[in-house]
Coordinates of C-alpha atoms and ligand atoms in Angstrom, one line a residue:
X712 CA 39.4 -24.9 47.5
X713 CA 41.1 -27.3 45.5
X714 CA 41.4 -26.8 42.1
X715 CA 38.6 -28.2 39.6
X716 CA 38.3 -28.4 35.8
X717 CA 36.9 -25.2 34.0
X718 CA 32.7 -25.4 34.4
X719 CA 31.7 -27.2 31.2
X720 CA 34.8 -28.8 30.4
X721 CA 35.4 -32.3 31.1
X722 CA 38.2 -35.0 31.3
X723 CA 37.6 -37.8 29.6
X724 CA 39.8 -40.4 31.9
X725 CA 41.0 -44.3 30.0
X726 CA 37.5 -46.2 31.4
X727 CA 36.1 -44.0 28.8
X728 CA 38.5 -43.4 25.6
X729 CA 37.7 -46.6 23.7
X730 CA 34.2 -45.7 22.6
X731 CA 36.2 -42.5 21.7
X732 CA 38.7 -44.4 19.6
X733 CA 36.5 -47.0 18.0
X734 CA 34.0 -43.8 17.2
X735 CA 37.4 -41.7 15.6
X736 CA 39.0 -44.8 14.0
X737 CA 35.4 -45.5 12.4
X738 CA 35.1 -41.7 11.0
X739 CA 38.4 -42.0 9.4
X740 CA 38.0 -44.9 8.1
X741 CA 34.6 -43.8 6.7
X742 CA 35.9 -40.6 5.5
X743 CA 38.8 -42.7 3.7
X744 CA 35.9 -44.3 1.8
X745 CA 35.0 -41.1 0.1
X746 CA 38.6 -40.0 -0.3
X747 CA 38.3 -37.5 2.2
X748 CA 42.0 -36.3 4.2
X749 CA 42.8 -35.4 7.5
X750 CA 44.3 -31.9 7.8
X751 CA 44.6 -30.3 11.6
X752 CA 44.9 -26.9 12.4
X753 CA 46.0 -24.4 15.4
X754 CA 43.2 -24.4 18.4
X755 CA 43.5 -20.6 18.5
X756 CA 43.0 -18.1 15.6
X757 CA 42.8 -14.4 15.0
X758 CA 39.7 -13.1 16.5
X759 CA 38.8 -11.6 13.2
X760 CA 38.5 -15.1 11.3
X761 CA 35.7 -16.0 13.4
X762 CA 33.6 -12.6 13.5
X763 CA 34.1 -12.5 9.5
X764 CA 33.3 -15.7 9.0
X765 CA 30.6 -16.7 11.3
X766 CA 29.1 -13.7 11.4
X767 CA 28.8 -10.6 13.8
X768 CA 25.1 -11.1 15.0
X769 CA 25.5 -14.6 15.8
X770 CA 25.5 -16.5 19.1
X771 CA 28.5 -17.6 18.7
X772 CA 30.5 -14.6 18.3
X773 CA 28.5 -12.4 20.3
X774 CA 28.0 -14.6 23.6
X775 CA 30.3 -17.5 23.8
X776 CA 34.0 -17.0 22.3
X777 CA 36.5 -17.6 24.2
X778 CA 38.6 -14.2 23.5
X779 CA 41.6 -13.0 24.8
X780 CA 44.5 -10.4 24.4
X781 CA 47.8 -12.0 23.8
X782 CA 51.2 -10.7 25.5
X783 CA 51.6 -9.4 21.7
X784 CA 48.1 -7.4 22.1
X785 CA 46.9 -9.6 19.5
X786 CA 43.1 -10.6 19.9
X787 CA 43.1 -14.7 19.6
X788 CA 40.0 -16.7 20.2
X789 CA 39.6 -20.2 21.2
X790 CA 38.1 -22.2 18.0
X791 CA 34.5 -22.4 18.3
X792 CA 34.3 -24.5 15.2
X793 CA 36.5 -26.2 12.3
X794 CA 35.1 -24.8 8.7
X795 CA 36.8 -20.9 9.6
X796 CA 40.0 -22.1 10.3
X797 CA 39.6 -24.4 7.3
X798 CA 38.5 -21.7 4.8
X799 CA 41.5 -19.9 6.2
X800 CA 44.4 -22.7 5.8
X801 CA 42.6 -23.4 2.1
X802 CA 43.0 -19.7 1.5
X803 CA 46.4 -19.9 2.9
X804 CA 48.0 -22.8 1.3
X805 CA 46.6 -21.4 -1.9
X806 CA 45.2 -25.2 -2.4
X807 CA 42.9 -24.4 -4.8
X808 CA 45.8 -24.0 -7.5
X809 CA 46.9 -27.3 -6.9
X810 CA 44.3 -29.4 -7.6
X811 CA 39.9 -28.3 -8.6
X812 CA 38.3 -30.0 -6.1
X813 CA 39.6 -30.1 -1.9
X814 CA 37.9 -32.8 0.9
X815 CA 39.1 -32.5 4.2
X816 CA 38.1 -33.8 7.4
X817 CA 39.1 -32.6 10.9
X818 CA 38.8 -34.1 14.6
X819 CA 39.6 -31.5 17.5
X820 CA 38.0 -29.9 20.2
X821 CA 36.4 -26.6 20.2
X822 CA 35.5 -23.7 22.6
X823 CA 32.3 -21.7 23.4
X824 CA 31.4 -20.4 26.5
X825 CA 27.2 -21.9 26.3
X826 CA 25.6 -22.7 29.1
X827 CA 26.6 -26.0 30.2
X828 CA 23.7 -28.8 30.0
X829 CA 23.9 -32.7 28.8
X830 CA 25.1 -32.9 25.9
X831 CA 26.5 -29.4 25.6
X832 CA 29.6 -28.5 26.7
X833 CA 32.1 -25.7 27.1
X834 CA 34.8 -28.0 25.9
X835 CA 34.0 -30.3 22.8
X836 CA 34.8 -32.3 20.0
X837 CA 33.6 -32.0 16.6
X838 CA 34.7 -34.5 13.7
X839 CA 33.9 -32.4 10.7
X840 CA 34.5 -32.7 6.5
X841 CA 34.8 -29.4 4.0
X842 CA 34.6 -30.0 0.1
X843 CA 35.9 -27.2 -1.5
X844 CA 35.7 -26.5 -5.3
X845 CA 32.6 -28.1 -6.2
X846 CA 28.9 -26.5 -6.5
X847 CA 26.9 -29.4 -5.8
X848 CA 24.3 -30.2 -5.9
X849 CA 25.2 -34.0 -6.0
X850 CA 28.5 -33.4 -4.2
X851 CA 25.7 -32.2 -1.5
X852 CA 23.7 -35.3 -1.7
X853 CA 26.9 -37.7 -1.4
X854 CA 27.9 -35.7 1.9
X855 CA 24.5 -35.6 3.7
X856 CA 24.4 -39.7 2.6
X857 CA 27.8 -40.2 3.7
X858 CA 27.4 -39.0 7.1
X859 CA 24.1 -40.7 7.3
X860 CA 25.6 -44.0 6.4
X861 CA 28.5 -43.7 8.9
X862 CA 25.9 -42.2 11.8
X863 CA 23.9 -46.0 11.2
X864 CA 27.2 -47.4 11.0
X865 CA 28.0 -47.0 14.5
X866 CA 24.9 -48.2 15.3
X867 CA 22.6 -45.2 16.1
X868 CA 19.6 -45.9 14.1
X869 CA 16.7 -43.6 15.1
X870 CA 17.7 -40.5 13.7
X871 CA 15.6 -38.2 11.6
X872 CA 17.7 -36.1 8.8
X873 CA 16.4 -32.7 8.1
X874 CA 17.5 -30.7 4.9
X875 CA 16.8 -27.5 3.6
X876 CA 17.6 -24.7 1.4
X877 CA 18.2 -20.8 2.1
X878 CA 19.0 -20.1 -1.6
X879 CA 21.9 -17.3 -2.5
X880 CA 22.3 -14.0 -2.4
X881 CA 19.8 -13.2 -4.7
X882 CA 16.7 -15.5 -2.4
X883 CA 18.3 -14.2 0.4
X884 CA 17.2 -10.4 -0.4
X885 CA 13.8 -11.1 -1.6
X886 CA 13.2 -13.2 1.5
X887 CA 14.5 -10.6 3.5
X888 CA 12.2 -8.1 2.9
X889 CA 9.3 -10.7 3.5
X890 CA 10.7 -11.7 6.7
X891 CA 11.0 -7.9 7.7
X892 CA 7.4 -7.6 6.5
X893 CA 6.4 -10.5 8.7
X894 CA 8.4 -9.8 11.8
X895 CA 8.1 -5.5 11.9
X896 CA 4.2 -6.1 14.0
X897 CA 6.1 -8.2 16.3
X898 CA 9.2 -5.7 17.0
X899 CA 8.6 -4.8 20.0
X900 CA 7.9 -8.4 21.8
X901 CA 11.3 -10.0 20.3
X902 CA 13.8 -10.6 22.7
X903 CA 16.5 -6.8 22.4
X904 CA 19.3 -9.2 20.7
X905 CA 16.2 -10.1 18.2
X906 CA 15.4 -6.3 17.3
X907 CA 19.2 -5.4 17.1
X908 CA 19.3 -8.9 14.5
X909 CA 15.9 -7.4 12.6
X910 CA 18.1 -4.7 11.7
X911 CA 21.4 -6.5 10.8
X912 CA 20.3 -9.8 9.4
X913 CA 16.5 -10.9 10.2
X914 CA 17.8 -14.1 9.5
X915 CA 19.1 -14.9 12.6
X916 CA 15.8 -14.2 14.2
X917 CA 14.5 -17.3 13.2
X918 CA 17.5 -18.7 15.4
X919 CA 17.3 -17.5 18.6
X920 CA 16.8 -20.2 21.4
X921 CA 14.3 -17.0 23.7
X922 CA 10.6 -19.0 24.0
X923 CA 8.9 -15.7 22.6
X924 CA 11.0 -15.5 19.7
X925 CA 10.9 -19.1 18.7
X926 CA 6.8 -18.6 18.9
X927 CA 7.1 -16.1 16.4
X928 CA 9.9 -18.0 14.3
X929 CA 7.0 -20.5 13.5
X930 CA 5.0 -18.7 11.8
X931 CA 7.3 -17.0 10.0
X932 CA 7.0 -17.0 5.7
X933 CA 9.1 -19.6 4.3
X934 CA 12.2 -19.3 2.5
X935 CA 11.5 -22.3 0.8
X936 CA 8.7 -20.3 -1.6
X937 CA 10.8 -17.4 -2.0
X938 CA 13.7 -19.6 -3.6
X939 CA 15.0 -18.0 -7.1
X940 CA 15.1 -20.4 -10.3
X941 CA 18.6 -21.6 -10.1
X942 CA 18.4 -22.3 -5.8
X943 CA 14.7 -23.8 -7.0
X944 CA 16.8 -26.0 -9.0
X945 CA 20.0 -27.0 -7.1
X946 CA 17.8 -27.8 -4.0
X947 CA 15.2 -30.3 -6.2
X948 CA 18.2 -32.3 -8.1
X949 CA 19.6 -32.3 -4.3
X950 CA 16.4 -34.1 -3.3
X951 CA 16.0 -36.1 -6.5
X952 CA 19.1 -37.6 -5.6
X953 CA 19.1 -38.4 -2.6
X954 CA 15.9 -40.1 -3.1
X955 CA 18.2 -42.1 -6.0
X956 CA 20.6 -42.6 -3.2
X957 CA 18.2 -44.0 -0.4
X958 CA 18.5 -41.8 2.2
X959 CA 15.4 -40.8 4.2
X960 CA 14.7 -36.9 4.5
X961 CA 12.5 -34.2 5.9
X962 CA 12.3 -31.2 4.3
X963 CA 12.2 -28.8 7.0
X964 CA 11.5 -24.8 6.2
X965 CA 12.5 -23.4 9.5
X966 CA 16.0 -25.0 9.4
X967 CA 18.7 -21.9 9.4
X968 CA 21.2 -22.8 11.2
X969 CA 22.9 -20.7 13.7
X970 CA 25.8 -19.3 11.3
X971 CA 26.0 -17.0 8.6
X972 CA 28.1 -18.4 6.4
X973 CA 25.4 -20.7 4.3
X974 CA 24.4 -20.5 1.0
X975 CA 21.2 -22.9 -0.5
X976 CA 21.8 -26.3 1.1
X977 CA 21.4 -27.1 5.1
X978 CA 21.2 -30.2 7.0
X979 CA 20.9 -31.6 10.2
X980 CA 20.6 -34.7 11.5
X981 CA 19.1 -35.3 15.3
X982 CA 19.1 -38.2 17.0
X983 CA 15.7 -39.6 18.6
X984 CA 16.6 -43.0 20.8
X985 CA 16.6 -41.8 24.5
X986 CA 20.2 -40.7 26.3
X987 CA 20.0 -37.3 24.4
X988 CA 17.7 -35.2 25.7
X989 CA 17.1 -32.2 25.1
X990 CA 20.7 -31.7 23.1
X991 CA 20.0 -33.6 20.3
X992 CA 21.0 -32.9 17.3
X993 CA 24.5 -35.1 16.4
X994 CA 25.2 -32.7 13.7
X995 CA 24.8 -29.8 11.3
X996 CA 26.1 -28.9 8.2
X997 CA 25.7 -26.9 5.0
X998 CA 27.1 -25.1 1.6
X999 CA 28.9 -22.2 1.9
X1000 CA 29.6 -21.0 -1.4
X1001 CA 30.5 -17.4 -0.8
X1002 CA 33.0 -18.0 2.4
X1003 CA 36.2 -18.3 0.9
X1004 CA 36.0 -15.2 -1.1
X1005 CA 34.5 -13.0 1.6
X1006 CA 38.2 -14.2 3.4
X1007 CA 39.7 -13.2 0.7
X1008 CA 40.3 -16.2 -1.6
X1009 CA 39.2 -16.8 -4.8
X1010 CA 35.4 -17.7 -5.8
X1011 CA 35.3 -21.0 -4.3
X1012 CA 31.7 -23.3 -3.4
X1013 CA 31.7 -25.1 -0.6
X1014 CA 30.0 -27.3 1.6
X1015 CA 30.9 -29.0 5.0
X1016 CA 29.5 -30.5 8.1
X1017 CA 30.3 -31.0 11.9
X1018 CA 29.3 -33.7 14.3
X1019 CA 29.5 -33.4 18.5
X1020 CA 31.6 -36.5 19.5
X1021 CA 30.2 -36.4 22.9
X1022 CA 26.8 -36.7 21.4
X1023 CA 27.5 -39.7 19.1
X1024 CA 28.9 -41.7 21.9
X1025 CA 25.9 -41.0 23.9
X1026 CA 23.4 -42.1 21.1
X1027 CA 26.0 -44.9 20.5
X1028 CA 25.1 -48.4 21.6
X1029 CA 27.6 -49.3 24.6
X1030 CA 30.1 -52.7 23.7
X1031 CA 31.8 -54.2 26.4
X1032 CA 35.3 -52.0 27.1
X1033 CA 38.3 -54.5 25.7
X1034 CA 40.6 -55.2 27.8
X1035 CA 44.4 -53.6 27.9
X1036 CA 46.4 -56.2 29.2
X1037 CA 47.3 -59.5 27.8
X1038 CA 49.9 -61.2 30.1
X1039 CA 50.3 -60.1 33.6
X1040 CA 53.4 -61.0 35.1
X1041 CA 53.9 -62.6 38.6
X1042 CA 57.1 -62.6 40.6
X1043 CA 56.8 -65.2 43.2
X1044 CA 59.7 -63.8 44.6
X1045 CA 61.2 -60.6 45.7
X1046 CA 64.4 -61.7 44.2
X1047 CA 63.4 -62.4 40.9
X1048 CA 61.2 -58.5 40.0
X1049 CA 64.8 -57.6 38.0
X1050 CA 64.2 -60.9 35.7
X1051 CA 60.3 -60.0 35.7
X1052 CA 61.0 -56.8 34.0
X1053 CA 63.4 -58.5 31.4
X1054 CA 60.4 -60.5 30.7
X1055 CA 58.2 -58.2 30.6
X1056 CA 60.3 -56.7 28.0
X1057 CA 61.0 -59.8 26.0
X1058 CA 57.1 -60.2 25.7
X1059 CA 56.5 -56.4 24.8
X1060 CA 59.2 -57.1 22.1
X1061 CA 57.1 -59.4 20.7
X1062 CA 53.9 -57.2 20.7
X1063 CA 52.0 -58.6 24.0
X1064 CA 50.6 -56.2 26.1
X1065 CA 52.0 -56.6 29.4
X1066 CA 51.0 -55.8 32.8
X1067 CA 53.0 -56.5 36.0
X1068 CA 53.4 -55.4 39.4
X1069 CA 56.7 -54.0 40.2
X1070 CA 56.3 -53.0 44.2
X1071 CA 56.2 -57.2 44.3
X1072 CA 53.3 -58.1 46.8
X1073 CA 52.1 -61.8 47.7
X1074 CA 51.2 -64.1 44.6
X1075 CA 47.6 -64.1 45.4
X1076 CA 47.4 -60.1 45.4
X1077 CA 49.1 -60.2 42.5
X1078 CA 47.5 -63.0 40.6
X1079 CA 43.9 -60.9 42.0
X1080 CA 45.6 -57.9 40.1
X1081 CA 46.2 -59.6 36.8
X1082 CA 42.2 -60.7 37.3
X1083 CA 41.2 -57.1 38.0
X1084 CA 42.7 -55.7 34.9
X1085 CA 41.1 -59.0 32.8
X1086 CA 44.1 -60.4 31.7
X1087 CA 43.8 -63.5 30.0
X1088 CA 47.1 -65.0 30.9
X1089 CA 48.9 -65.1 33.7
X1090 CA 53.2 -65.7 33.7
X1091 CA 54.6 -66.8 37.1
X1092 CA 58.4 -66.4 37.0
X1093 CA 59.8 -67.6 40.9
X1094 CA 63.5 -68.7 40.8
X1095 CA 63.7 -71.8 40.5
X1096 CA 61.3 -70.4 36.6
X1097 CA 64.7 -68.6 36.0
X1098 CA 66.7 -71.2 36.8
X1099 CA 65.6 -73.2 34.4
X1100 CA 64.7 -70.7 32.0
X1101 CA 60.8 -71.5 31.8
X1102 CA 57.5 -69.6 33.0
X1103 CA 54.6 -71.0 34.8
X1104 CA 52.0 -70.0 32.1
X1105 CA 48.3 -69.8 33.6
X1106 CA 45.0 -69.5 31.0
X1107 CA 43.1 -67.0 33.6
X1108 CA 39.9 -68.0 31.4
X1109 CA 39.9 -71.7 30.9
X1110 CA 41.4 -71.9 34.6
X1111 CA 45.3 -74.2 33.4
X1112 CA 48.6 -74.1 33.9
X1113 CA 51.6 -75.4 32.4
X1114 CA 55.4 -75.0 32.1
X1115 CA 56.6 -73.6 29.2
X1116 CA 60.1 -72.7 28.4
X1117 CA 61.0 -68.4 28.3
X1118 CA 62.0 -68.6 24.4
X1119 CA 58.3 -70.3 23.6
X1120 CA 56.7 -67.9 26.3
X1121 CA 55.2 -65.6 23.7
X1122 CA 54.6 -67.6 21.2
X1123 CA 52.4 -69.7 23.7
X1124 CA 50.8 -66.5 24.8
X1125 CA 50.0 -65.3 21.5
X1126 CA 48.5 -68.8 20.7
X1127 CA 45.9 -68.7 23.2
X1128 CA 44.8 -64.9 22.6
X1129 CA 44.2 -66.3 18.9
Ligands
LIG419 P1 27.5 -26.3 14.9 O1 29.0 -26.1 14.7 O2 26.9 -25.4 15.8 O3 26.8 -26.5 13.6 O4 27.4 -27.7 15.6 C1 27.6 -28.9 15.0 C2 27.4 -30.0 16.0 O5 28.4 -29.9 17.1 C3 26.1 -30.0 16.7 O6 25.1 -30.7 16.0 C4 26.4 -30.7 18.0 O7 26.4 -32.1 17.8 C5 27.8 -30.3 18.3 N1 27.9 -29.2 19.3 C6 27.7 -27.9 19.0 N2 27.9 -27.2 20.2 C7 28.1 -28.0 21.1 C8 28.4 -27.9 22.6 N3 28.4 -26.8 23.2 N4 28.6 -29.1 23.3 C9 28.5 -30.3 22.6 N5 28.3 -30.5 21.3 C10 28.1 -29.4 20.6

């Protein structure tokens, strides 16, 4: 059999990478805006970052890591998101002595072994931002508006953003014990990871993806009514400002998000138009205040979010692909491909892009080449062009041709490209 991709993993081939550039090029720019700066970090990590920081009873860590033993008999694991390695290289660097408050944004692909479906892959991208060093909750509302504002930005307009709060340590416990109060009638018709999760953290119940489970998520007590004074607090002024702000919100009880690492604020945005389906949410996100100390670094807030590339650019209205070429080059003659290279050079020089066709070939399967590839201008260099040290210069578009001499060849060029 011949050899395929890995299931779930996919190439993404030049036809397709310009929605991916102008979509990364607009995130950076975006993220420039708010002062935001790129940091990358290793694909693979110690196994342990991810089960401390994501959380044992997860999906994520218990289903679909990639894990393996290295030739050192080191566990590593395949990134299955940005904010762990992130705590880990803030932690690392020791940045929070050099300056009070850290924003960084990442762009990478990341690992877990889900079952494949649209929209959800085993291979994807996530464009993410972390904010460390600042409690919120305003820093909160300028995150959750910024990536609203760059999501209609790119043209995706029906989205629906859902926010919520899951308090601190101190919420947490009371709600636990309601949860467990609510859930123990239903132990035994919970899916087994669900009772092994009602024992660990009852929290993730309310996340698992199994029908029966989900039913019984529903109805579940709210956290939002068992929210202490201070989570009360930082979760209204949240809401006040984004309000101030303009950006539209649902407040939505039931949103926990598959990770253990948040504290008080959540968010989620999911896109409605149609070319989703079922895989809909663009992005998730959230305040994880007590991270970076569980890791080992000093008391640090923080709050951060991740978007699915693949999903933007499917909720993304499609543009007409630019072209790549600007002058294709024709040799007439067999004799002249060693001068159609010099010029093909001379042009690149001066920052044409520049297509030719080397193996030579008639004119007309060449000049059908330079049409295929949408080139706007066509140079014909025969010999008796090199002679006299000129180029037949054709305008594929407004369908002309005229002589111009080799020294004015790019110049020309560059004039009718505008
Ligand atoms: P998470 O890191 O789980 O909070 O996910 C953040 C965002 O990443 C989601 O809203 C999706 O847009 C995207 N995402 C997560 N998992 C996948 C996947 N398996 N395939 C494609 N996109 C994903």
């Amino acid at each position: 059999m011949s050899l395929r991709a890995v299931k779930g993993m996919k190439d993404i081939l030049p036809d397709e990478i310009s929605k991916w550039h102008r979509l990364e090029d607009a995130f950076r720019a975006r993220a420039a805006l708010y002062g935001f700066r790129e940091a990358r970090f290793p694909i693979v990590e110690p196994t342990a970052l991810f089960v401390r920081s994501i959380g044992e009873n997860t999906d994520i860590v218990e289903k679909e890591m990639y894990t393996f033993t290295d030739r050192g008999d080191k566990s590593l694991t395949l990134r299955p998101e940005g904010t762990a390695s992130s705590v880990r290289a803030y932690i690392q660097h020791n940045v929070q002595a050099l300056e009070p408050v850290t924003k960084w944004f990442y762009v990478g692909p990341m690992y877990r072994r889900e079952r494949p479906a649209k929209g959800r892959y085993r291979q994807f991208y996530q464009a993410g931002i972390e904010v460390f060093g600042d409690p919120g909750p305003y820093v909160d509302a300028e995150v959750i508006d910024m990536v609203v504002g760059f999501i209609s930005s790119l043209g995706i307009t029906q989205v629906e953003v859902l926010i919520n709060s899951i308090g601190g340590p101190e919420t947490r416990a009371n709600y636990r014990d309601a949860l467990l109060g609510y859930l123990e009638p239903y132990r035994s018709e919970l899916c087994s990871d669900c009772q092994r999760r009602m024992d660990a953290n009852p929290l993730r119940v309310l996340d698992c993806k199994v029908p029966r489970c989900s039913e019984i998520a529903a109805d579940a007590p709210s956290i939002l009514s068992h929210l202490v004074d201070a989570d009360r607090a930082h979760f209204d002024t949240l809401q006040k400002t984004l309000t101030l702000l303009g950006t539209p919100y649902r407040v939505e009880g039931s949103l926990v998000r598959g990770l253990d690492y948040y504290t008080r604020t959540l968010f989620e945005v999911l896109g409605k138009g149609e070319g989703l389906g079922a895989q809909n949410a663009l992005l998730g996100g959230g305040r994880y205040d007590q991270m970076v100390k569980s890791l080992g670094g000093p008391d640090t807030p923080a709050i951060g979010f991740a978007m699915g590339l693949e999903r933007l650019l499917m909720a993304m209205p499609s543009e007409p692909d630019p072209t790549h070429v600007d002058v294709f080059i024709v040799a007439a003659q067999a004799s002249v491909r060693s001068e159609a290279a010099l010029l093909g050079r001379e042009l690149r020089d001066a920052g044409l892009r520049v297509e030719s066709d080397l193996r030579g070939g008639s004119l007309k399967s060449q000049l059908r080449r330079a049409d295929k590839m949408s080139a706007r201008i066509a140079m014909i260099l025969g010999e008796s062009e090199v002679e006299n040290g000129v180029v037949q210069l054709k305008d594929l578009e407004q369908k002309t041709q005229d002589e111009v001499s080799r020294a004015e060849a790019a110049k020309r060029a560059k004039a009718i490209l505008g």
